[in-house]
mmCIF file of C-alpha atoms and ligand atoms in Angstrom:
data_model
loop_
_atom_site.group_PDB
_atom_site.id
_atom_site.type_symbol
_atom_site.label_atom_id
_atom_site.label_comp_id
_atom_site.label_asym_id
_atom_site.label_seq_id
_atom_site.Cartn_x
_atom_site.Cartn_y
_atom_site.Cartn_z
ATOM 1 C CA UNK I 1 0.012 -0.012 0.000
ATOM 2 C CA UNK I 2 1.124 3.507 -0.768
ATOM 3 C CA UNK I 3 1.384 4.752 2.800
ATOM 4 C CA UNK I 4 2.763 1.399 3.888
ATOM 5 C CA UNK I 5 -0.088 0.941 6.361
ATOM 6 C CA UNK I 6 -0.500 -2.620 7.579
ATOM 7 C CA UNK I 7 -3.566 -4.580 6.614
ATOM 8 C CA UNK I 8 -4.297 -7.400 9.071
ATOM 9 C CA UNK I 9 -6.052 -10.463 7.746
ATOM 10 C CA UNK I 10 -7.954 -12.006 10.682
ATOM 11 C CA UNK I 11 -8.375 -15.286 8.778
ATOM 12 C CA UNK I 12 -4.658 -15.912 8.409
ATOM 13 C CA UNK I 13 -2.162 -16.383 11.223
ATOM 14 C CA UNK I 14 -0.124 -13.225 11.460
ATOM 15 C CA UNK I 15 3.318 -12.499 12.745
ATOM 16 C CA UNK I 16 3.684 -9.012 14.202
ATOM 17 C CA UNK I 17 7.245 -7.757 14.142
ATOM 18 C CA UNK I 18 6.764 -4.229 15.346
ATOM 19 C CA UNK I 19 4.031 -3.657 17.947
ATOM 20 C CA UNK I 20 4.776 0.051 18.171
ATOM 21 C CA UNK I 21 4.145 0.615 14.459
ATOM 22 C CA UNK I 22 1.001 -1.441 14.716
ATOM 23 C CA UNK I 23 -0.255 0.674 17.604
ATOM 24 C CA UNK I 24 0.467 3.859 15.725
ATOM 25 C CA UNK I 25 -1.163 2.696 12.465
ATOM 26 C CA UNK I 26 -4.281 1.446 14.182
ATOM 27 C CA UNK I 27 -4.757 3.991 16.935
ATOM 28 C CA UNK I 28 -4.226 1.515 19.747
ATOM 29 C CA UNK I 29 -3.458 2.980 23.157
ATOM 30 C CA UNK I 30 -0.731 1.587 25.370
ATOM 31 C CA UNK I 31 -2.140 -0.240 28.328
ATOM 32 C CA UNK I 32 -1.869 1.323 31.773
ATOM 33 C CA UNK I 33 -1.955 -1.497 34.290
ATOM 34 C CA UNK I 34 -2.246 0.937 37.186
ATOM 35 C CA UNK I 35 -5.876 1.642 36.309
ATOM 36 C CA UNK I 36 -6.812 -2.030 36.687
ATOM 37 C CA UNK I 37 -6.953 -4.719 39.360
ATOM 38 C CA UNK I 38 -3.753 -6.732 39.250
ATOM 39 C CA UNK I 39 -3.321 -9.219 36.448
ATOM 40 C CA UNK I 40 -0.197 -10.943 35.150
ATOM 41 C CA UNK I 41 -0.977 -10.321 31.499
ATOM 42 C CA UNK I 42 -1.373 -6.574 32.023
ATOM 43 C CA UNK I 43 1.669 -6.361 34.252
ATOM 44 C CA UNK I 44 3.914 -8.154 31.797
ATOM 45 C CA UNK I 45 2.765 -6.330 28.671
ATOM 46 C CA UNK I 46 1.246 -9.445 27.135
ATOM 47 C CA UNK I 47 -1.869 -7.324 26.829
ATOM 48 C CA UNK I 48 -0.081 -4.526 25.085
ATOM 49 C CA UNK I 49 -2.856 -2.180 24.013
ATOM 50 C CA UNK I 50 -6.442 -1.112 24.269
ATOM 51 C CA UNK I 51 -9.255 0.945 22.818
ATOM 52 C CA UNK I 52 -11.461 2.971 25.135
ATOM 53 C CA UNK I 53 -10.757 0.747 28.116
ATOM 54 C CA UNK I 54 -11.503 3.785 30.327
ATOM 55 C CA UNK I 55 -15.246 2.998 29.881
ATOM 56 C CA UNK I 56 -14.645 -0.284 31.688
ATOM 57 C CA UNK I 57 -12.500 1.160 34.446
ATOM 58 C CA UNK I 58 -15.177 3.812 35.059
ATOM 59 C CA UNK I 59 -17.890 1.126 35.186
ATOM 60 C CA UNK I 60 -15.753 -0.772 37.684
ATOM 61 C CA UNK I 61 -15.208 2.302 39.857
ATOM 62 C CA UNK I 62 -18.887 3.186 39.847
ATOM 63 C CA UNK I 63 -20.033 -0.369 40.217
ATOM 64 C CA UNK I 64 -22.025 -0.172 37.014
ATOM 65 C CA UNK I 65 -22.850 -3.230 34.894
ATOM 66 C CA UNK I 66 -20.526 -4.106 32.004
ATOM 67 C CA UNK I 67 -20.071 -7.015 29.659
ATOM 68 C CA UNK I 68 -17.091 -9.160 28.648
ATOM 69 C CA UNK I 69 -17.656 -10.488 25.148
ATOM 70 C CA UNK I 70 -15.409 -12.660 23.031
ATOM 71 C CA UNK I 71 -15.496 -15.571 20.677
ATOM 72 C CA UNK I 72 -13.663 -18.734 19.828
ATOM 73 C CA UNK I 73 -12.835 -20.317 16.533
ATOM 74 C CA UNK I 74 -13.136 -24.071 17.141
ATOM 75 C CA UNK I 75 -10.273 -25.194 15.003
ATOM 76 C CA UNK I 76 -8.504 -27.892 17.019
ATOM 77 C CA UNK I 77 -6.838 -28.594 20.362
ATOM 78 C CA UNK I 78 -7.037 -25.958 23.067
ATOM 79 C CA UNK I 79 -3.428 -24.842 23.702
ATOM 80 C CA UNK I 80 -1.448 -22.332 25.737
ATOM 81 C CA UNK I 81 -2.051 -19.621 23.138
ATOM 82 C CA UNK I 82 -5.776 -19.915 23.744
ATOM 83 C CA UNK I 83 -5.360 -19.892 27.528
ATOM 84 C CA UNK I 84 -4.627 -16.141 27.584
ATOM 85 C CA UNK I 85 -8.119 -15.177 26.399
ATOM 86 C CA UNK I 86 -9.708 -17.779 28.686
ATOM 87 C CA UNK I 87 -7.887 -16.337 31.714
ATOM 88 C CA UNK I 88 -9.058 -12.862 30.719
ATOM 89 C CA UNK I 89 -12.676 -13.977 30.476
ATOM 90 C CA UNK I 90 -12.372 -15.289 33.993
ATOM 91 C CA UNK I 91 -10.582 -12.155 35.187
ATOM 92 C CA UNK I 92 -13.448 -9.945 33.997
ATOM 93 C CA UNK I 93 -16.049 -12.366 35.271
ATOM 94 C CA UNK I 94 -14.493 -12.191 38.704
ATOM 95 C CA UNK I 95 -14.635 -8.397 38.456
ATOM 96 C CA UNK I 96 -18.398 -8.671 37.951
ATOM 97 C CA UNK I 97 -18.817 -8.713 34.171
ATOM 98 C CA UNK I 98 -21.665 -10.470 32.506
ATOM 99 C CA UNK I 99 -19.970 -12.861 29.993
ATOM 100 C CA UNK I 100 -20.945 -13.552 26.418
ATOM 101 C CA UNK I 101 -18.894 -16.199 24.632
ATOM 102 C CA UNK I 102 -19.626 -16.898 20.964
ATOM 103 C CA UNK I 103 -18.693 -20.177 19.335
ATOM 104 C CA UNK I 104 -17.802 -19.062 15.816
ATOM 105 C CA UNK I 105 -19.264 -22.150 14.171
ATOM 106 C CA UNK I 106 -20.766 -20.182 11.285
ATOM 107 C CA UNK I 107 -17.444 -18.457 10.676
ATOM 108 C CA UNK I 108 -15.532 -21.773 10.937
ATOM 109 C CA UNK I 109 -17.879 -23.338 8.357
ATOM 110 C CA UNK I 110 -17.792 -20.400 5.955
ATOM 111 C CA UNK I 111 -14.076 -19.671 6.070
ATOM 112 C CA UNK I 112 -12.581 -23.099 6.844
ATOM 113 C CA UNK I 113 -15.205 -25.626 5.844
ATOM 114 C CA UNK I 114 -15.458 -27.098 9.355
ATOM 115 C CA UNK I 115 -18.872 -28.817 9.652
ATOM 116 C CA UNK I 116 -21.178 -27.483 12.393
ATOM 117 C CA UNK I 117 -21.271 -30.731 14.357
ATOM 118 C CA UNK I 118 -17.472 -30.893 14.411
ATOM 119 C CA UNK I 119 -17.372 -27.281 15.684
ATOM 120 C CA UNK I 120 -19.833 -28.108 18.354
ATOM 121 C CA UNK I 121 -17.814 -31.069 19.538
ATOM 122 C CA UNK I 122 -14.556 -29.072 19.645
ATOM 123 C CA UNK I 123 -16.175 -26.069 21.291
ATOM 124 C CA UNK I 124 -17.485 -28.183 24.153
ATOM 125 C CA UNK I 125 -14.797 -30.822 24.625
ATOM 126 C CA UNK I 126 -11.818 -28.613 23.969
ATOM 127 C CA UNK I 127 -12.759 -25.012 24.749
ATOM 128 C CA UNK I 128 -15.590 -25.090 27.252
ATOM 129 C CA UNK I 129 -14.105 -27.894 29.355
ATOM 130 C CA UNK I 130 -10.872 -25.950 29.650
ATOM 131 C CA UNK I 131 -12.642 -22.694 30.445
ATOM 132 C CA UNK I 132 -14.450 -24.401 33.281
ATOM 133 C CA UNK I 133 -11.285 -26.084 34.549
ATOM 134 C CA UNK I 134 -9.528 -22.733 34.502
ATOM 135 C CA UNK I 135 -12.314 -21.194 36.573
ATOM 136 C CA UNK I 136 -15.166 -19.918 34.412
ATOM 137 C CA UNK I 137 -18.466 -20.010 36.237
ATOM 138 C CA UNK I 138 -21.898 -20.565 34.650
ATOM 139 C CA UNK I 139 -23.549 -17.666 36.513
ATOM 140 C CA UNK I 140 -24.069 -14.628 34.268
ATOM 141 C CA UNK I 141 -22.459 -16.484 31.315
ATOM 142 C CA UNK I 142 -23.966 -16.908 27.907
ATOM 143 C CA UNK I 143 -22.050 -19.521 25.917
ATOM 144 C CA UNK I 144 -23.742 -19.656 22.541
ATOM 145 C CA UNK I 145 -23.280 -20.860 18.975
ATOM 146 C CA UNK I 146 -23.407 -18.395 16.090
ATOM 147 C CA UNK I 147 -25.685 -20.802 14.237
ATOM 148 C CA UNK I 148 -28.185 -20.852 17.065
ATOM 149 C CA UNK I 149 -28.414 -17.218 18.160
ATOM 150 C CA UNK I 150 -31.693 -15.585 19.086
ATOM 151 C CA UNK I 151 -33.700 -13.736 16.473
ATOM 152 C CA UNK I 152 -32.641 -10.210 17.493
ATOM 153 C CA UNK I 153 -28.997 -11.242 17.186
ATOM 154 C CA UNK I 154 -29.572 -12.865 13.805
ATOM 155 C CA UNK I 155 -31.331 -9.780 12.478
ATOM 156 C CA UNK I 156 -28.658 -7.461 13.804
ATOM 157 C CA UNK I 157 -26.056 -9.397 11.822
ATOM 158 C CA UNK I 158 -27.996 -8.471 8.680
ATOM 159 C CA UNK I 159 -28.844 -4.847 9.559
ATOM 160 C CA UNK I 160 -25.211 -3.938 10.121
ATOM 161 C CA UNK I 161 -24.667 -4.331 6.369
ATOM 162 C CA UNK I 162 -26.517 -1.052 5.870
ATOM 163 C CA UNK I 163 -23.868 0.824 7.833
ATOM 164 C CA UNK I 164 -20.784 0.026 5.782
ATOM 165 C CA UNK I 165 -19.713 -0.117 2.164
ATOM 166 C CA UNK I 166 -17.913 -2.565 -0.046
ATOM 167 C CA UNK I 167 -14.978 -0.175 -0.377
ATOM 168 C CA UNK I 168 -14.713 0.180 3.386
ATOM 169 C CA UNK I 169 -14.643 -3.580 3.815
ATOM 170 C CA UNK I 170 -11.955 -3.858 1.177
ATOM 171 C CA UNK I 171 -9.842 -1.220 2.824
ATOM 172 C CA UNK I 172 -10.171 -2.879 6.252
ATOM 173 C CA UNK I 173 -9.684 -6.509 5.226
ATOM 174 C CA UNK I 174 -7.788 -6.342 1.977
ATOM 175 C CA UNK I 175 -9.100 -9.232 -0.060
ATOM 176 C CA UNK I 176 -12.752 -9.872 0.666
ATOM 177 C CA UNK I 177 -15.218 -12.640 -0.294
ATOM 178 C CA UNK I 178 -18.925 -13.145 0.431
ATOM 179 C CA UNK I 179 -18.050 -15.668 3.164
ATOM 180 C CA UNK I 180 -15.720 -13.211 4.824
ATOM 181 C CA UNK I 181 -18.306 -10.462 4.678
ATOM 182 C CA UNK I 182 -20.929 -12.621 6.367
ATOM 183 C CA UNK I 183 -18.345 -13.725 8.990
ATOM 184 C CA UNK I 184 -17.434 -10.129 9.682
ATOM 185 C CA UNK I 185 -21.098 -9.069 10.057
ATOM 186 C CA UNK I 186 -21.732 -11.998 12.329
ATOM 187 C CA UNK I 187 -18.851 -10.970 14.533
ATOM 188 C CA UNK I 188 -20.123 -7.345 14.630
ATOM 189 C CA UNK I 189 -23.451 -8.741 15.852
ATOM 190 C CA UNK I 190 -21.674 -10.967 18.384
ATOM 191 C CA UNK I 191 -20.024 -7.939 19.872
ATOM 192 C CA UNK I 192 -22.946 -5.479 19.754
ATOM 193 C CA UNK I 193 -26.000 -7.638 20.545
ATOM 194 C CA UNK I 194 -25.521 -7.551 24.346
ATOM 195 C CA UNK I 195 -26.559 -3.855 24.026
ATOM 196 C CA UNK I 196 -29.864 -4.571 22.319
ATOM 197 C CA UNK I 197 -32.917 -3.722 24.408
ATOM 198 C CA UNK I 198 -33.774 -7.445 24.700
ATOM 199 C CA UNK I 199 -30.410 -7.907 26.465
ATOM 200 C CA UNK I 200 -30.790 -4.967 28.786
ATOM 201 C CA UNK I 201 -29.810 -2.056 26.541
ATOM 202 C CA UNK I 202 -26.607 -0.037 26.065
ATOM 203 C CA UNK I 203 -23.661 -0.759 28.373
ATOM 204 C CA UNK I 204 -19.890 -0.845 28.138
ATOM 205 C CA UNK I 205 -18.475 -4.011 26.607
ATOM 206 C CA UNK I 206 -14.881 -5.130 26.717
ATOM 207 C CA UNK I 207 -13.632 -7.535 24.064
ATOM 208 C CA UNK I 208 -10.377 -9.337 24.848
ATOM 209 C CA UNK I 209 -8.861 -10.623 21.610
ATOM 210 C CA UNK I 210 -5.630 -11.579 19.925
ATOM 211 C CA UNK I 211 -4.270 -8.731 17.891
ATOM 212 C CA UNK I 212 -5.212 -10.593 14.672
ATOM 213 C CA UNK I 213 -8.887 -9.693 15.404
ATOM 214 C CA UNK I 214 -8.224 -5.977 15.252
ATOM 215 C CA UNK I 215 -9.963 -5.342 11.891
ATOM 216 C CA UNK I 216 -13.229 -6.764 13.309
ATOM 217 C CA UNK I 217 -12.942 -4.526 16.330
ATOM 218 C CA UNK I 218 -12.404 -1.436 14.195
ATOM 219 C CA UNK I 219 -15.324 -2.250 11.930
ATOM 220 C CA UNK I 220 -17.568 -2.930 14.930
ATOM 221 C CA UNK I 221 -16.609 0.319 16.621
ATOM 222 C CA UNK I 222 -17.326 2.317 13.462
ATOM 223 C CA UNK I 223 -20.650 0.597 12.842
ATOM 224 C CA UNK I 224 -21.680 1.070 16.475
ATOM 225 C CA UNK I 225 -21.142 4.806 16.086
ATOM 226 C CA UNK I 226 -23.235 4.892 12.903
ATOM 227 C CA UNK I 227 -26.100 2.994 14.601
ATOM 228 C CA UNK I 228 -26.089 5.327 17.557
ATOM 229 C CA UNK I 229 -29.273 7.163 16.710
ATOM 230 C CA UNK I 230 -31.263 3.928 16.387
ATOM 231 C CA UNK I 231 -29.728 1.749 19.062
ATOM 232 C CA UNK I 232 -27.676 4.040 21.367
ATOM 233 C CA UNK I 233 -24.831 1.591 21.070
ATOM 234 C CA UNK I 234 -21.651 2.425 22.966
ATOM 235 C CA UNK I 235 -18.664 1.555 20.775
ATOM 236 C CA UNK I 236 -17.090 -1.523 22.382
ATOM 237 C CA UNK I 237 -13.815 -1.322 24.264
ATOM 238 C CA UNK I 238 -11.075 -3.811 23.452
ATOM 239 C CA UNK I 239 -7.844 -5.149 24.808
ATOM 240 C CA UNK I 240 -5.280 -6.770 22.528
ATOM 241 C CA UNK I 241 -2.994 -9.614 23.418
ATOM 242 C CA UNK I 242 0.345 -10.401 21.840
ATOM 243 C CA UNK I 243 0.453 -13.700 20.073
ATOM 244 C CA UNK I 244 2.287 -16.392 21.991
ATOM 245 C CA UNK I 245 5.259 -17.762 20.032
ATOM 246 C CA UNK I 246 5.055 -21.343 18.904
ATOM 247 C CA UNK I 247 7.455 -23.991 20.289
ATOM 248 C CA UNK I 248 9.787 -23.572 17.366
ATOM 249 C CA UNK I 249 9.972 -19.839 17.895
ATOM 250 C CA UNK I 250 7.671 -18.835 15.053
ATOM 251 C CA UNK I 251 3.902 -19.037 14.843
ATOM 252 C CA UNK I 252 1.752 -21.245 17.019
ATOM 253 C CA UNK I 253 -0.866 -23.045 15.014
ATOM 254 C CA UNK I 254 -3.486 -25.640 15.933
ATOM 255 C CA UNK I 255 -2.705 -27.492 12.697
ATOM 256 C CA UNK I 256 0.941 -28.190 13.714
ATOM 257 C CA UNK I 257 1.074 -30.260 16.931
ATOM 258 C CA UNK I 258 4.812 -29.548 17.263
ATOM 259 C CA UNK I 259 4.103 -25.819 17.499
ATOM 260 C CA UNK I 260 2.051 -25.975 20.722
ATOM 261 C CA UNK I 261 1.351 -27.770 23.958
ATOM 262 C CA UNK I 262 -2.310 -28.600 24.479
ATOM 263 C CA UNK I 263 -3.851 -28.288 27.936
ATOM 264 C CA UNK I 264 -4.918 -31.948 27.615
ATOM 265 C CA UNK I 265 -1.379 -33.089 26.683
ATOM 266 C CA UNK I 266 0.311 -35.895 28.582
ATOM 267 C CA UNK I 267 2.876 -34.151 30.810
ATOM 268 C CA UNK I 268 5.555 -36.579 29.628
ATOM 269 C CA UNK I 269 4.800 -35.763 26.008
ATOM 270 C CA UNK I 270 4.888 -32.084 26.842
ATOM 271 C CA UNK I 271 8.292 -32.454 28.522
ATOM 272 C CA UNK I 272 9.608 -34.198 25.457
ATOM 273 C CA UNK I 273 8.310 -31.486 23.172
ATOM 274 C CA UNK I 274 9.993 -28.800 25.227
ATOM 275 C CA UNK I 275 13.284 -30.703 25.396
ATOM 276 C CA UNK I 276 13.365 -31.559 21.724
ATOM 277 C CA UNK I 277 11.488 -28.758 19.942
ATOM 278 C CA UNK I 278 11.457 -25.591 22.062
ATOM 279 C CA UNK I 279 13.565 -22.970 20.355
ATOM 280 C CA UNK I 280 16.503 -22.050 22.506
ATOM 281 C CA UNK I 281 18.115 -18.638 22.902
ATOM 282 C CA UNK I 282 21.231 -20.291 24.301
ATOM 283 C CA UNK I 283 24.686 -20.527 22.761
ATOM 284 C CA UNK I 284 26.047 -23.491 20.828
ATOM 285 C CA UNK I 285 28.436 -24.703 23.535
ATOM 286 C CA UNK I 286 28.535 -24.449 27.300
ATOM 287 C CA UNK I 287 31.760 -22.420 27.231
ATOM 288 C CA UNK I 288 30.264 -19.944 24.799
ATOM 289 C CA UNK I 289 27.066 -19.736 26.823
ATOM 290 C CA UNK I 290 28.944 -19.018 30.060
ATOM 291 C CA UNK I 291 30.884 -16.339 28.250
ATOM 292 C CA UNK I 292 28.212 -14.603 26.152
ATOM 293 C CA UNK I 293 25.012 -15.592 27.972
ATOM 294 C CA UNK I 294 21.662 -16.560 26.446
ATOM 295 C CA UNK I 295 18.879 -14.507 24.987
ATOM 296 C CA UNK I 296 15.653 -14.965 27.040
ATOM 297 C CA UNK I 297 13.665 -12.728 24.695
ATOM 298 C CA UNK I 298 13.728 -15.337 21.909
ATOM 299 C CA UNK I 299 13.973 -18.417 24.127
ATOM 300 C CA UNK I 300 10.655 -20.266 24.040
ATOM 301 C CA UNK I 301 11.151 -22.007 27.378
ATOM 302 C CA UNK I 302 11.575 -18.577 28.943
ATOM 303 C CA UNK I 303 8.606 -17.167 27.013
ATOM 304 C CA UNK I 304 6.418 -19.915 28.519
ATOM 305 C CA UNK I 305 7.407 -18.827 32.016
ATOM 306 C CA UNK I 306 6.786 -15.199 31.025
ATOM 307 C CA UNK I 307 3.311 -15.988 29.613
ATOM 308 C CA UNK I 308 2.284 -17.343 33.005
ATOM 309 C CA UNK I 309 3.995 -20.592 34.018
ATOM 310 C CA UNK I 310 6.069 -18.563 36.518
ATOM 311 C CA UNK I 311 3.612 -16.288 38.260
ATOM 312 C CA UNK I 312 6.193 -14.681 40.579
ATOM 313 C CA UNK I 313 7.706 -11.596 38.922
ATOM 314 C CA UNK I 314 10.794 -11.618 41.143
ATOM 315 C CA UNK I 315 11.586 -15.237 40.365
ATOM 316 C CA UNK I 316 11.029 -14.597 36.689
ATOM 317 C CA UNK I 317 13.410 -11.645 36.761
ATOM 318 C CA UNK I 318 16.037 -13.760 38.476
ATOM 319 C CA UNK I 319 15.751 -16.448 35.785
ATOM 320 C CA UNK I 320 15.955 -13.751 33.121
ATOM 321 C CA UNK I 321 19.132 -12.294 34.628
ATOM 322 C CA UNK I 322 20.781 -15.645 35.207
ATOM 323 C CA UNK I 323 20.107 -16.783 31.685
ATOM 324 C CA UNK I 324 21.305 -13.557 30.196
ATOM 325 C CA UNK I 325 24.506 -13.628 32.192
ATOM 326 C CA UNK I 326 25.260 -17.230 31.224
ATOM 327 C CA UNK I 327 24.875 -18.537 34.787
ATOM 328 C CA UNK I 328 21.817 -20.525 33.803
ATOM 329 C CA UNK I 329 22.239 -22.988 30.954
ATOM 330 C CA UNK I 330 19.697 -23.740 28.280
ATOM 331 C CA UNK I 331 19.060 -27.272 29.543
ATOM 332 C CA UNK I 332 18.595 -25.949 33.083
ATOM 333 C CA UNK I 333 16.120 -23.329 31.909
ATOM 334 C CA UNK I 334 14.179 -25.926 29.980
ATOM 335 C CA UNK I 335 14.062 -28.099 33.089
ATOM 336 C CA UNK I 336 12.544 -25.234 35.110
ATOM 337 C CA UNK I 337 9.854 -24.856 32.453
ATOM 338 C CA UNK I 338 9.282 -28.586 32.248
ATOM 339 C CA UNK I 339 8.783 -28.856 36.027
ATOM 340 C CA UNK I 340 6.330 -25.941 36.041
ATOM 341 C CA UNK I 341 4.521 -27.362 33.017
ATOM 342 C CA UNK I 342 4.233 -30.820 34.594
ATOM 343 C CA UNK I 343 2.708 -29.429 37.754
ATOM 344 C CA UNK I 344 0.322 -27.226 35.842
ATOM 345 C CA UNK I 345 -0.870 -29.950 33.432
ATOM 346 C CA UNK I 346 -1.288 -32.538 36.192
ATOM 347 C CA UNK I 347 -3.432 -30.224 38.312
ATOM 348 C CA UNK I 348 -5.334 -28.835 35.372
ATOM 349 C CA UNK I 349 -6.199 -32.292 34.010
ATOM 350 C CA UNK I 350 -7.764 -33.247 37.343
ATOM 351 C CA UNK I 351 -9.886 -30.170 37.037
ATOM 352 C CA UNK I 352 -10.829 -31.062 33.471
ATOM 353 C CA UNK I 353 -12.313 -34.345 34.650
ATOM 354 C CA UNK I 354 -14.443 -32.518 37.248
ATOM 355 C CA UNK I 355 -15.414 -29.832 34.716
ATOM 356 C CA UNK I 356 -17.296 -32.426 32.665
ATOM 357 C CA UNK I 357 -20.179 -32.405 35.150
ATOM 358 C CA UNK I 358 -20.610 -28.641 34.727
ATOM 359 C CA UNK I 359 -21.016 -28.499 30.968
ATOM 360 C CA UNK I 360 -24.777 -28.901 31.210
ATOM 361 C CA UNK I 361 -25.076 -25.738 33.256
ATOM 362 C CA UNK I 362 -23.583 -23.699 30.419
ATOM 363 C CA UNK I 363 -25.695 -25.411 27.775
ATOM 364 C CA UNK I 364 -28.940 -24.698 29.523
ATOM 365 C CA UNK I 365 -28.394 -20.974 28.908
ATOM 366 C CA UNK I 366 -28.232 -21.034 25.146
HETATM 367 N N1 LIG Y 401 -13.172 -14.438 14.743
HETATM 368 C C1 LIG Y 401 -12.774 -14.918 16.057
HETATM 369 C C2 LIG Y 401 -11.573 -15.926 15.868
HETATM 370 O O1 LIG Y 401 -11.211 -16.222 14.756
HETATM 371 C C3 LIG Y 401 -13.870 -15.583 16.800
HETATM 372 C C4 LIG Y 401 -14.997 -14.671 17.174
HETATM 373 C C5 LIG Y 401 -16.305 -14.743 16.736
HETATM 374 C C6 LIG Y 401 -14.942 -13.528 18.041
HETATM 375 N N2 LIG Y 401 -17.073 -13.774 17.290
HETATM 376 C C7 LIG Y 401 -16.285 -13.028 18.074
HETATM 377 C C8 LIG Y 401 -13.958 -12.918 18.753
HETATM 378 C C9 LIG Y 401 -16.591 -11.910 18.837
HETATM 379 C C10 LIG Y 401 -14.241 -11.785 19.532
HETATM 380 C C11 LIG Y 401 -15.592 -11.283 19.573
HETATM 381 O O2 LIG Y 401 -10.995 -16.349 16.793
#
């Protein structure tokens, strides 16, 4: 493009090199963790930016109702990259948000050819089970399928078409197809429908998403503004997460099992994957490593600790320093991560078994 502005394609996995440029190009504000109750992802810059998050902090201060809305693309195993959004749903739920979670089964069918029954199976047995095991509660939660939404939601997904143009869609998404247009409109309705009068009317909504979903957020915010006179919609707030690196140091993808660790993975298998496949920021030999030190910023074992496996900031900083100075070797760092991972997976998998009994409570709400 002439002005070199990035176009993000939300249907392709993206690899962001320069978050600062991205924030500038797309008007994303840097997050200020001081305005929010403590959370590891905010503290560590894993949530790096936001749009009108102040509406949510004000609602929190004044004890006013607000909504957390997000969606999931049921494309395969639930892995550590997905866990970030799940933890954020739970964070906002614990702060009092009403939660809307859309299973993007229509989008998965239109853009990836995944049959609806397959989506349903994955959404429940992979996503929902893990959400419950991580702490999501059924109270004030609407877990719904795009293909089964209520009539007001369905109609909204059509009416939004009147508030945009083909050229606008092209400039937001780049290449566009009928399937992508319908998927985008469905997502706009996902995000805005909690403000319809049948759902209690206008209120602030926060949408936690991976940065790849940014174009949908921008379209939704613009359309919300244009529907203001009819619906009094408040443009939704959003927070954007960095994308977790895959095991090999590049992209994490559900279609490549050696790029991720699933939350249902056998801990021994996970340990093997980390040992064998996790990209190391260490030096080629021990002598060299002791002399030059490692690079934690590109070391995947370290990144796993950073993304949450080591919740203690002080300990994390110590590991960072020791690795950088060469005191801590690559194999030793991997062992720290493997131990943490083993404990996490073992505990979590017990919770997954218990979670099974709760699924019904979420289904009853649809
Ligand atoms: N498009 C999202 C994805 O690919 C899924 C999604 C559907 C979503 N509806 C949403 C995300 C509403 C946020 C809000 O993962």
